[in-house]
Amino acid sequence: MLEHITPLILTYNEAANIERTLGHLSWAKKIIVIDSYSTDTTLEILNSYSQVQVFKRKFDTHGQQWNYGLEQVQSPWVLSLDADYIVTDELISEMSTLPVDGEIDGYFVSFKYCVLGKPVRNTRILPPRQVLFKKSKAIYIDDGHTQVLQLTGKSAVLSAYLYHDDRKPFSRWLWSQERYTVLEAKKILETPITELDWVDRIRRKKILAPGMVFLYCLIIEGWIFDGWHGWYYVYHRVLAETILAIRIIEAEKLKRE
C-alpha cells in the first residue's frame, strides 16, 4: 500500500517544522509540496530531499491550494498533511497493511498534540481528520478559515495517530489568528444559526466561548495535569477564542453602522 500513497503538503515559511515532517516520510517514493512562495529557508530544506517535488502557487484559499495539489498527484492514494504533522511509526505500519483496492475510500486519523515538541494528550478540540484517501474520490471545499474534504464513498478510522507538533514562534501564531478569525467570523455570522454546529452556535454568543474553552480544556480534557505544557496549550486556545469573539463583535458593529 505504501507504494501507492503520495504525501501532499502545503507550506509557507515552515522552516521550523518541515524537516521533522519530511524525516518521517522516507518510505514515500514521491512527496508533493505546494509552496506559497516561502521567504525563509523552507525551499532550501525541501530541495535537499530527492523525493520532494515542489510546486509554487500564490495562496488564495486553502481549498483551492489543496485541490491544486491533488492535480499534481499521480498515485491512486493521497496522504494530506500540514507541515507540522508527524507521521508516527505506528501509523506507517498500519497504512502498510491496508488494501489498495478495498471497499474503503478514505481513512480518518486522530491526533496527539505536542507542546514545544513534547507529546501530551489527545484533544477533542482537534478532531480526527481524513488524511488518507483515494484521489479519484475526493475534492476540497473551503469552510471558514480552513477546508473540508468531500469524499465520495466509504470511510473508516485508523487506530494509529499523527503528532501535531507546531514549533513556529508565537508571533507567527498570532499572525495566523489575525487572518483566520476574519474568515471564521464571516462564516459564523453569514451561516443561518440552524446550520451551525453547537460549537459555532456558542461562538456566536461571543462572551461564552472563551470561558467555556478555558474550563473545557483545563478540567474536562485534563490539561491541568500536564503542568506548564497544559497551561501553555489552554492559554493558546482561550486567546484564539477571545480574538474570534472580538472579530465577531467588530463585524456585527460595522454591519450596523
PDB file of C-alpha atoms in Angstrom:
ATOM      1  CA  MET A   1       0.000   0.000   0.000  1.00  0.00           C
ATOM      2  CA  LEU A   2       2.767   2.485   0.858  1.00  0.00           C
ATOM      3  CA  GLU A   3       3.994   2.359  -2.741  1.00  0.00           C
ATOM      4  CA  HIS A   4       0.595   3.673  -3.868  1.00  0.00           C
ATOM      5  CA  ILE A   5       0.471   6.674  -1.472  1.00  0.00           C
ATOM      6  CA  THR A   6       1.777  10.168  -2.234  1.00  0.00           C
ATOM      7  CA  PRO A   7       2.099  12.575   0.720  1.00  0.00           C
ATOM      8  CA  LEU A   8       0.779  16.043  -0.146  1.00  0.00           C
ATOM      9  CA  ILE A   9       1.891  19.027   1.970  1.00  0.00           C
ATOM     10  CA  LEU A  10       1.190  22.771   1.883  1.00  0.00           C
ATOM     11  CA  THR A  11       3.965  25.118   3.026  1.00  0.00           C
ATOM     12  CA  TYR A  12       4.569  28.769   3.703  1.00  0.00           C
ATOM     13  CA  ASN A  13       7.575  29.675   5.868  1.00  0.00           C
ATOM     14  CA  GLU A  14       7.625  26.285   7.612  1.00  0.00           C
ATOM     15  CA  ALA A  15      11.383  26.049   8.252  1.00  0.00           C
ATOM     16  CA  ALA A  16      10.676  25.401  11.943  1.00  0.00           C
ATOM     17  CA  ASN A  17       8.643  22.285  11.125  1.00  0.00           C
ATOM     18  CA  ILE A  18       9.055  20.842   7.658  1.00  0.00           C
ATOM     19  CA  GLU A  19      12.300  18.907   8.174  1.00  0.00           C
ATOM     20  CA  ARG A  20      10.786  16.853  11.002  1.00  0.00           C
ATOM     21  CA  THR A  21       7.729  16.119   8.884  1.00  0.00           C
ATOM     22  CA  LEU A  22       9.802  15.010   5.892  1.00  0.00           C
ATOM     23  CA  GLY A  23      12.028  12.902   8.127  1.00  0.00           C
ATOM     24  CA  HIS A  24       9.084  10.580   8.785  1.00  0.00           C
ATOM     25  CA  LEU A  25       8.214  10.196   5.096  1.00  0.00           C
ATOM     26  CA  SER A  26      11.317   8.343   3.923  1.00  0.00           C
ATOM     27  CA  TRP A  27       9.060   5.462   2.817  1.00  0.00           C
ATOM     28  CA  ALA A  28       7.379   7.636   0.155  1.00  0.00           C
ATOM     29  CA  LYS A  29       8.618   7.385  -3.448  1.00  0.00           C
ATOM     30  CA  LYS A  30       7.399  10.925  -4.154  1.00  0.00           C
ATOM     31  CA  ILE A  31       6.228  13.806  -1.960  1.00  0.00           C
ATOM     32  CA  ILE A  32       4.269  16.690  -3.486  1.00  0.00           C
ATOM     33  CA  VAL A  33       4.655  20.091  -1.800  1.00  0.00           C
ATOM     34  CA  ILE A  34       2.642  23.175  -2.761  1.00  0.00           C
ATOM     35  CA  ASP A  35       4.550  26.209  -1.521  1.00  0.00           C
ATOM     36  CA  SER A  36       3.050  29.703  -1.267  1.00  0.00           C
ATOM     37  CA  TYR A  37       6.355  31.448  -2.076  1.00  0.00           C
ATOM     38  CA  SER A  38       8.111  30.974   1.261  1.00  0.00           C
ATOM     39  CA  THR A  39      10.653  33.651   2.217  1.00  0.00           C
ATOM     40  CA  ASP A  40      12.546  31.694   4.887  1.00  0.00           C
ATOM     41  CA  THR A  41      14.669  28.566   4.345  1.00  0.00           C
ATOM     42  CA  THR A  42      11.697  26.267   3.661  1.00  0.00           C
ATOM     43  CA  LEU A  43      12.537  25.852  -0.030  1.00  0.00           C
ATOM     44  CA  GLU A  44      16.186  25.074   0.738  1.00  0.00           C
ATOM     45  CA  ILE A  45      15.085  22.300   3.086  1.00  0.00           C
ATOM     46  CA  LEU A  46      12.580  20.929   0.577  1.00  0.00           C
ATOM     47  CA  ASN A  47      15.154  20.882  -2.209  1.00  0.00           C
ATOM     48  CA  SER A  48      17.523  18.807  -0.068  1.00  0.00           C
ATOM     49  CA  TYR A  49      15.117  15.830  -0.273  1.00  0.00           C
ATOM     50  CA  SER A  50      15.340  13.936  -3.556  1.00  0.00           C
ATOM     51  CA  GLN A  51      11.780  12.574  -3.469  1.00  0.00           C
ATOM     52  CA  VAL A  52      10.216  16.016  -2.903  1.00  0.00           C
ATOM     53  CA  GLN A  53       8.658  17.774  -5.887  1.00  0.00           C
ATOM     54  CA  VAL A  54       7.834  21.431  -5.225  1.00  0.00           C
ATOM     55  CA  PHE A  55       5.121  23.419  -6.984  1.00  0.00           C
ATOM     56  CA  LYS A  56       4.796  27.126  -6.246  1.00  0.00           C
ATOM     57  CA  ARG A  57       1.364  28.742  -6.193  1.00  0.00           C
ATOM     58  CA  LYS A  58       0.192  32.055  -4.782  1.00  0.00           C
ATOM     59  CA  PHE A  59      -2.169  31.346  -1.905  1.00  0.00           C
ATOM     60  CA  ASP A  60      -5.823  32.300  -2.316  1.00  0.00           C
ATOM     61  CA  THR A  61      -7.806  29.800  -0.230  1.00  0.00           C
ATOM     62  CA  HIS A  62      -6.974  26.534   1.482  1.00  0.00           C
ATOM     63  CA  GLY A  63      -9.480  24.641  -0.628  1.00  0.00           C
ATOM     64  CA  GLN A  64      -8.044  25.919  -3.913  1.00  0.00           C
ATOM     65  CA  GLN A  65      -4.498  25.236  -2.738  1.00  0.00           C
ATOM     66  CA  TRP A  66      -5.266  21.646  -1.757  1.00  0.00           C
ATOM     67  CA  ASN A  67      -7.174  20.971  -4.981  1.00  0.00           C
ATOM     68  CA  TYR A  68      -4.226  22.263  -6.992  1.00  0.00           C
ATOM     69  CA  GLY A  69      -2.061  19.853  -5.029  1.00  0.00           C
ATOM     70  CA  LEU A  70      -4.386  16.949  -5.829  1.00  0.00           C
ATOM     71  CA  GLU A  71      -3.961  17.710  -9.530  1.00  0.00           C
ATOM     72  CA  GLN A  72      -0.212  17.088  -9.190  1.00  0.00           C
ATOM     73  CA  VAL A  73      -0.577  13.685  -7.519  1.00  0.00           C
ATOM     74  CA  GLN A  74      -0.211  10.683  -9.854  1.00  0.00           C
ATOM     75  CA  SER A  75      -0.754   7.849  -7.353  1.00  0.00           C
ATOM     76  CA  PRO A  76      -4.213   6.426  -6.507  1.00  0.00           C
ATOM     77  CA  TRP A  77      -3.906   7.337  -2.806  1.00  0.00           C
ATOM     78  CA  VAL A  78      -3.111  10.673  -1.135  1.00  0.00           C
ATOM     79  CA  LEU A  79      -1.843  11.370   2.386  1.00  0.00           C
ATOM     80  CA  SER A  80      -2.648  15.054   3.019  1.00  0.00           C
ATOM     81  CA  LEU A  81      -0.502  16.597   5.739  1.00  0.00           C
ATOM     82  CA  ASP A  82       0.004  20.007   7.248  1.00  0.00           C
ATOM     83  CA  ALA A  83       3.674  20.934   7.501  1.00  0.00           C
ATOM     84  CA  ASP A  84       3.582  20.387  11.289  1.00  0.00           C
ATOM     85  CA  TYR A  85       2.102  16.860  11.183  1.00  0.00           C
ATOM     86  CA  ILE A  86       4.389  13.977  12.132  1.00  0.00           C
ATOM     87  CA  VAL A  87       3.509  10.530  10.768  1.00  0.00           C
ATOM     88  CA  THR A  88       4.194   8.067  13.582  1.00  0.00           C
ATOM     89  CA  ASP A  89       5.808   4.657  13.094  1.00  0.00           C
ATOM     90  CA  GLU A  90       2.528   3.082  14.226  1.00  0.00           C
ATOM     91  CA  LEU A  91       0.615   4.904  11.504  1.00  0.00           C
ATOM     92  CA  ILE A  92       3.140   3.934   8.840  1.00  0.00           C
ATOM     93  CA  SER A  93       2.844   0.292   9.918  1.00  0.00           C
ATOM     94  CA  GLU A  94      -0.959   0.408   9.872  1.00  0.00           C
ATOM     95  CA  MET A  95      -1.100   2.063   6.448  1.00  0.00           C
ATOM     96  CA  SER A  96       1.197  -0.599   5.014  1.00  0.00           C
ATOM     97  CA  THR A  97      -1.400  -3.294   5.799  1.00  0.00           C
ATOM     98  CA  LEU A  98      -4.319  -1.567   4.061  1.00  0.00           C
ATOM     99  CA  PRO A  99      -5.670  -2.908   0.754  1.00  0.00           C
ATOM    100  CA  VAL A 100      -5.029  -0.776  -2.327  1.00  0.00           C
ATOM    101  CA  ASP A 101      -8.363  -1.590  -3.964  1.00  0.00           C
ATOM    102  CA  GLY A 102     -10.561  -2.315  -0.964  1.00  0.00           C
ATOM    103  CA  GLU A 103     -14.072  -1.059  -0.193  1.00  0.00           C
ATOM    104  CA  ILE A 104     -12.848   1.822   1.969  1.00  0.00           C
ATOM    105  CA  ASP A 105     -12.154   5.066   0.092  1.00  0.00           C
ATOM    106  CA  GLY A 106     -10.777   7.203   2.919  1.00  0.00           C
ATOM    107  CA  TYR A 107      -9.429   6.978   6.456  1.00  0.00           C
ATOM    108  CA  PHE A 108      -9.656   9.331   9.427  1.00  0.00           C
ATOM    109  CA  VAL A 109      -6.667   9.660  11.772  1.00  0.00           C
ATOM    110  CA  SER A 110      -6.627  11.086  15.303  1.00  0.00           C
ATOM    111  CA  PHE A 111      -4.016  13.460  16.711  1.00  0.00           C
ATOM    112  CA  LYS A 112      -1.737  13.633  19.695  1.00  0.00           C
ATOM    113  CA  TYR A 113      -0.965  17.237  20.480  1.00  0.00           C
ATOM    114  CA  CYS A 114       2.589  18.362  21.163  1.00  0.00           C
ATOM    115  CA  VAL A 115       3.608  21.437  23.149  1.00  0.00           C
ATOM    116  CA  LEU A 116       7.069  22.669  22.154  1.00  0.00           C
ATOM    117  CA  GLY A 117       7.944  19.184  20.938  1.00  0.00           C
ATOM    118  CA  LYS A 118       6.565  17.196  23.869  1.00  0.00           C
ATOM    119  CA  PRO A 119       3.611  14.881  23.125  1.00  0.00           C
ATOM    120  CA  VAL A 120       0.978  15.470  25.751  1.00  0.00           C
ATOM    121  CA  ARG A 121      -2.552  14.216  25.207  1.00  0.00           C
ATOM    122  CA  ASN A 122      -5.306  13.722  22.666  1.00  0.00           C
ATOM    123  CA  THR A 123      -7.693  16.642  22.349  1.00  0.00           C
ATOM    124  CA  ARG A 124     -11.218  16.629  21.004  1.00  0.00           C
ATOM    125  CA  ILE A 125     -10.777  20.279  20.020  1.00  0.00           C
ATOM    126  CA  LEU A 126      -8.547  18.902  17.257  1.00  0.00           C
ATOM    127  CA  PRO A 127     -10.879  16.210  15.837  1.00  0.00           C
ATOM    128  CA  PRO A 128      -9.768  13.280  13.672  1.00  0.00           C
ATOM    129  CA  ARG A 129      -9.024  14.345  10.105  1.00  0.00           C
ATOM    130  CA  GLN A 130      -9.500  12.374   6.916  1.00  0.00           C
ATOM    131  CA  VAL A 131      -5.914  12.464   5.717  1.00  0.00           C
ATOM    132  CA  LEU A 132      -5.631   9.235   3.704  1.00  0.00           C
ATOM    133  CA  PHE A 133      -7.964   8.850   0.739  1.00  0.00           C
ATOM    134  CA  LYS A 134      -8.367   7.802  -2.885  1.00  0.00           C
ATOM    135  CA  LYS A 135      -7.576  10.749  -5.131  1.00  0.00           C
ATOM    136  CA  SER A 136     -10.373   9.888  -7.571  1.00  0.00           C
ATOM    137  CA  LYS A 137     -12.981  10.139  -4.815  1.00  0.00           C
ATOM    138  CA  ALA A 138     -12.000  13.438  -3.210  1.00  0.00           C
ATOM    139  CA  ILE A 139     -12.262  17.200  -3.573  1.00  0.00           C
ATOM    140  CA  TYR A 140     -11.704  20.033  -1.088  1.00  0.00           C
ATOM    141  CA  ILE A 141     -14.129  22.852  -0.336  1.00  0.00           C
ATOM    142  CA  ASP A 142     -13.465  25.975   1.725  1.00  0.00           C
ATOM    143  CA  ASP A 143     -15.001  26.173   5.190  1.00  0.00           C
ATOM    144  CA  GLY A 144     -14.283  29.335   7.154  1.00  0.00           C
ATOM    145  CA  HIS A 145     -10.532  29.765   7.542  1.00  0.00           C
ATOM    146  CA  THR A 146      -9.787  26.167   6.614  1.00  0.00           C
ATOM    147  CA  GLN A 147     -11.003  23.433   4.283  1.00  0.00           C
ATOM    148  CA  VAL A 148     -13.153  20.319   4.344  1.00  0.00           C
ATOM    149  CA  LEU A 149     -12.534  17.177   2.332  1.00  0.00           C
ATOM    150  CA  GLN A 150     -15.587  15.904   0.473  1.00  0.00           C
ATOM    151  CA  LEU A 151     -15.199  12.181  -0.146  1.00  0.00           C
ATOM    152  CA  THR A 152     -17.475  10.039  -2.294  1.00  0.00           C
ATOM    153  CA  GLY A 153     -17.563   6.555  -0.848  1.00  0.00           C
ATOM    154  CA  LYS A 154     -16.954   4.732   2.419  1.00  0.00           C
ATOM    155  CA  SER A 155     -14.730   5.912   5.262  1.00  0.00           C
ATOM    156  CA  ALA A 156     -13.092   4.250   8.256  1.00  0.00           C
ATOM    157  CA  VAL A 157     -10.956   5.286  11.221  1.00  0.00           C
ATOM    158  CA  LEU A 158      -7.374   4.115  11.755  1.00  0.00           C
ATOM    159  CA  SER A 159      -6.206   3.245  15.259  1.00  0.00           C
ATOM    160  CA  ALA A 160      -2.766   4.874  14.963  1.00  0.00           C
ATOM    161  CA  TYR A 161      -2.295   8.612  15.256  1.00  0.00           C
ATOM    162  CA  LEU A 162      -0.465  11.677  13.986  1.00  0.00           C
ATOM    163  CA  TYR A 163       1.543  14.133  16.077  1.00  0.00           C
ATOM    164  CA  HIS A 164       0.564  17.781  15.737  1.00  0.00           C
ATOM    165  CA  ASP A 165       3.897  19.448  16.504  1.00  0.00           C
ATOM    166  CA  ASP A 166       3.981  23.119  15.514  1.00  0.00           C
ATOM    167  CA  ARG A 167       7.165  24.870  16.670  1.00  0.00           C
ATOM    168  CA  LYS A 168       6.799  28.156  14.834  1.00  0.00           C
ATOM    169  CA  PRO A 169       7.178  31.211  17.121  1.00  0.00           C
ATOM    170  CA  PHE A 170       4.238  32.751  18.967  1.00  0.00           C
ATOM    171  CA  SER A 171       4.383  35.800  16.680  1.00  0.00           C
ATOM    172  CA  ARG A 172       3.610  33.566  13.681  1.00  0.00           C
ATOM    173  CA  TRP A 173       0.708  32.010  15.566  1.00  0.00           C
ATOM    174  CA  LEU A 174      -0.729  35.481  16.219  1.00  0.00           C
ATOM    175  CA  TRP A 175      -0.257  36.379  12.569  1.00  0.00           C
ATOM    176  CA  SER A 176      -2.223  33.293  11.585  1.00  0.00           C
ATOM    177  CA  GLN A 177      -5.031  34.089  14.012  1.00  0.00           C
ATOM    178  CA  GLU A 178      -5.225  37.598  12.568  1.00  0.00           C
ATOM    179  CA  ARG A 179      -6.116  36.064   9.202  1.00  0.00           C
ATOM    180  CA  TYR A 180      -8.095  33.034  10.316  1.00  0.00           C
ATOM    181  CA  THR A 181     -10.504  34.757  12.680  1.00  0.00           C
ATOM    182  CA  VAL A 182     -11.655  37.203   9.995  1.00  0.00           C
ATOM    183  CA  LEU A 183     -12.786  34.261   7.856  1.00  0.00           C
ATOM    184  CA  GLU A 184     -14.253  32.350  10.801  1.00  0.00           C
ATOM    185  CA  ALA A 185     -16.266  35.368  11.960  1.00  0.00           C
ATOM    186  CA  LYS A 186     -17.626  35.841   8.440  1.00  0.00           C
ATOM    187  CA  LYS A 187     -18.659  32.198   8.238  1.00  0.00           C
ATOM    188  CA  ILE A 188     -20.342  32.196  11.666  1.00  0.00           C
ATOM    189  CA  LEU A 189     -22.298  35.410  11.024  1.00  0.00           C
ATOM    190  CA  GLU A 190     -23.352  34.583   7.464  1.00  0.00           C
ATOM    191  CA  THR A 191     -24.442  30.979   8.125  1.00  0.00           C
ATOM    192  CA  PRO A 192     -28.038  30.505   9.372  1.00  0.00           C
ATOM    193  CA  ILE A 193     -27.874  29.565  13.030  1.00  0.00           C
ATOM    194  CA  THR A 194     -29.814  26.353  12.339  1.00  0.00           C
ATOM    195  CA  GLU A 195     -26.972  25.217  10.067  1.00  0.00           C
ATOM    196  CA  LEU A 196     -24.189  25.906  12.586  1.00  0.00           C
ATOM    197  CA  ASP A 197     -22.805  23.119  14.770  1.00  0.00           C
ATOM    198  CA  TRP A 198     -23.074  23.506  18.525  1.00  0.00           C
ATOM    199  CA  VAL A 199     -19.542  24.893  18.859  1.00  0.00           C
ATOM    200  CA  ASP A 200     -20.157  27.734  16.396  1.00  0.00           C
ATOM    201  CA  ARG A 201     -23.529  28.449  17.987  1.00  0.00           C
ATOM    202  CA  ILE A 202     -21.707  29.078  21.262  1.00  0.00           C
ATOM    203  CA  ARG A 203     -19.123  31.200  19.458  1.00  0.00           C
ATOM    204  CA  ARG A 204     -21.916  33.312  18.037  1.00  0.00           C
ATOM    205  CA  LYS A 205     -22.821  34.248  21.628  1.00  0.00           C
ATOM    206  CA  LYS A 206     -19.349  35.865  21.800  1.00  0.00           C
ATOM    207  CA  ILE A 207     -18.781  36.176  25.557  1.00  0.00           C
ATOM    208  CA  LEU A 208     -19.423  32.496  26.338  1.00  0.00           C
ATOM    209  CA  ALA A 209     -16.833  30.742  24.185  1.00  0.00           C
ATOM    210  CA  PRO A 210     -13.529  31.887  25.795  1.00  0.00           C
ATOM    211  CA  GLY A 211     -14.645  30.987  29.316  1.00  0.00           C
ATOM    212  CA  MET A 212     -16.146  27.666  28.262  1.00  0.00           C
ATOM    213  CA  VAL A 213     -12.989  26.705  26.356  1.00  0.00           C
ATOM    214  CA  PHE A 214     -10.891  27.513  29.419  1.00  0.00           C
ATOM    215  CA  LEU A 215     -12.942  25.196  31.657  1.00  0.00           C
ATOM    216  CA  TYR A 216     -13.326  22.504  28.994  1.00  0.00           C
ATOM    217  CA  CYS A 217      -9.619  22.248  28.147  1.00  0.00           C
ATOM    218  CA  LEU A 218      -8.306  22.622  31.670  1.00  0.00           C
ATOM    219  CA  ILE A 219     -10.783  20.438  33.562  1.00  0.00           C
ATOM    220  CA  ILE A 220     -12.771  18.176  31.220  1.00  0.00           C
ATOM    221  CA  GLU A 221      -9.899  17.339  28.871  1.00  0.00           C
ATOM    222  CA  GLY A 222      -7.490  17.329  31.816  1.00  0.00           C
ATOM    223  CA  TRP A 223      -4.766  19.679  30.602  1.00  0.00           C
ATOM    224  CA  ILE A 224      -4.341  20.843  34.191  1.00  0.00           C
ATOM    225  CA  PHE A 225      -2.459  17.572  34.790  1.00  0.00           C
ATOM    226  CA  ASP A 226       0.171  18.358  32.124  1.00  0.00           C
ATOM    227  CA  GLY A 227       1.929  21.077  34.091  1.00  0.00           C
ATOM    228  CA  TRP A 228       3.085  24.183  32.258  1.00  0.00           C
ATOM    229  CA  HIS A 229       2.657  22.394  28.906  1.00  0.00           C
ATOM    230  CA  GLY A 230      -1.057  22.114  29.687  1.00  0.00           C
ATOM    231  CA  TRP A 231      -1.417  25.732  30.745  1.00  0.00           C
ATOM    232  CA  TYR A 232       0.506  26.820  27.654  1.00  0.00           C
ATOM    233  CA  TYR A 233      -1.961  24.971  25.423  1.00  0.00           C
ATOM    234  CA  VAL A 234      -5.020  26.240  27.317  1.00  0.00           C
ATOM    235  CA  TYR A 235      -3.865  29.860  27.084  1.00  0.00           C
ATOM    236  CA  HIS A 236      -3.425  29.462  23.331  1.00  0.00           C
ATOM    237  CA  ARG A 237      -6.947  28.083  22.913  1.00  0.00           C
ATOM    238  CA  VAL A 238      -8.538  30.761  25.115  1.00  0.00           C
ATOM    239  CA  LEU A 239      -6.673  33.527  23.301  1.00  0.00           C
ATOM    240  CA  ALA A 240      -7.787  32.141  19.927  1.00  0.00           C
ATOM    241  CA  GLU A 241     -11.417  32.123  21.058  1.00  0.00           C
ATOM    242  CA  THR A 242     -11.071  35.627  22.528  1.00  0.00           C
ATOM    243  CA  ILE A 243      -9.704  37.012  19.253  1.00  0.00           C
ATOM    244  CA  LEU A 244     -12.560  35.339  17.376  1.00  0.00           C
ATOM    245  CA  ALA A 245     -15.131  36.825  19.783  1.00  0.00           C
ATOM    246  CA  ILE A 246     -13.659  40.289  19.236  1.00  0.00           C
ATOM    247  CA  ARG A 247     -13.813  39.758  15.469  1.00  0.00           C
ATOM    248  CA  ILE A 248     -17.492  38.777  15.653  1.00  0.00           C
ATOM    249  CA  ILE A 249     -18.334  41.811  17.798  1.00  0.00           C
ATOM    250  CA  GLU A 250     -16.415  44.067  15.410  1.00  0.00           C
ATOM    251  CA  ALA A 251     -18.121  42.605  12.329  1.00  0.00           C
ATOM    252  CA  GLU A 252     -21.577  42.989  13.886  1.00  0.00           C
ATOM    253  CA  LYS A 253     -20.957  46.616  14.884  1.00  0.00           C
ATOM    254  CA  LEU A 254     -19.562  47.560  11.470  1.00  0.00           C
ATOM    255  CA  LYS A 255     -22.548  45.936   9.743  1.00  0.00           C
ATOM    256  CA  ARG A 256     -25.000  48.062  11.751  1.00  0.00           C
ATOM    257  CA  GLU A 257     -23.217  51.330  11.067  1.00  0.00           C
TER     258      GLU A 257
END
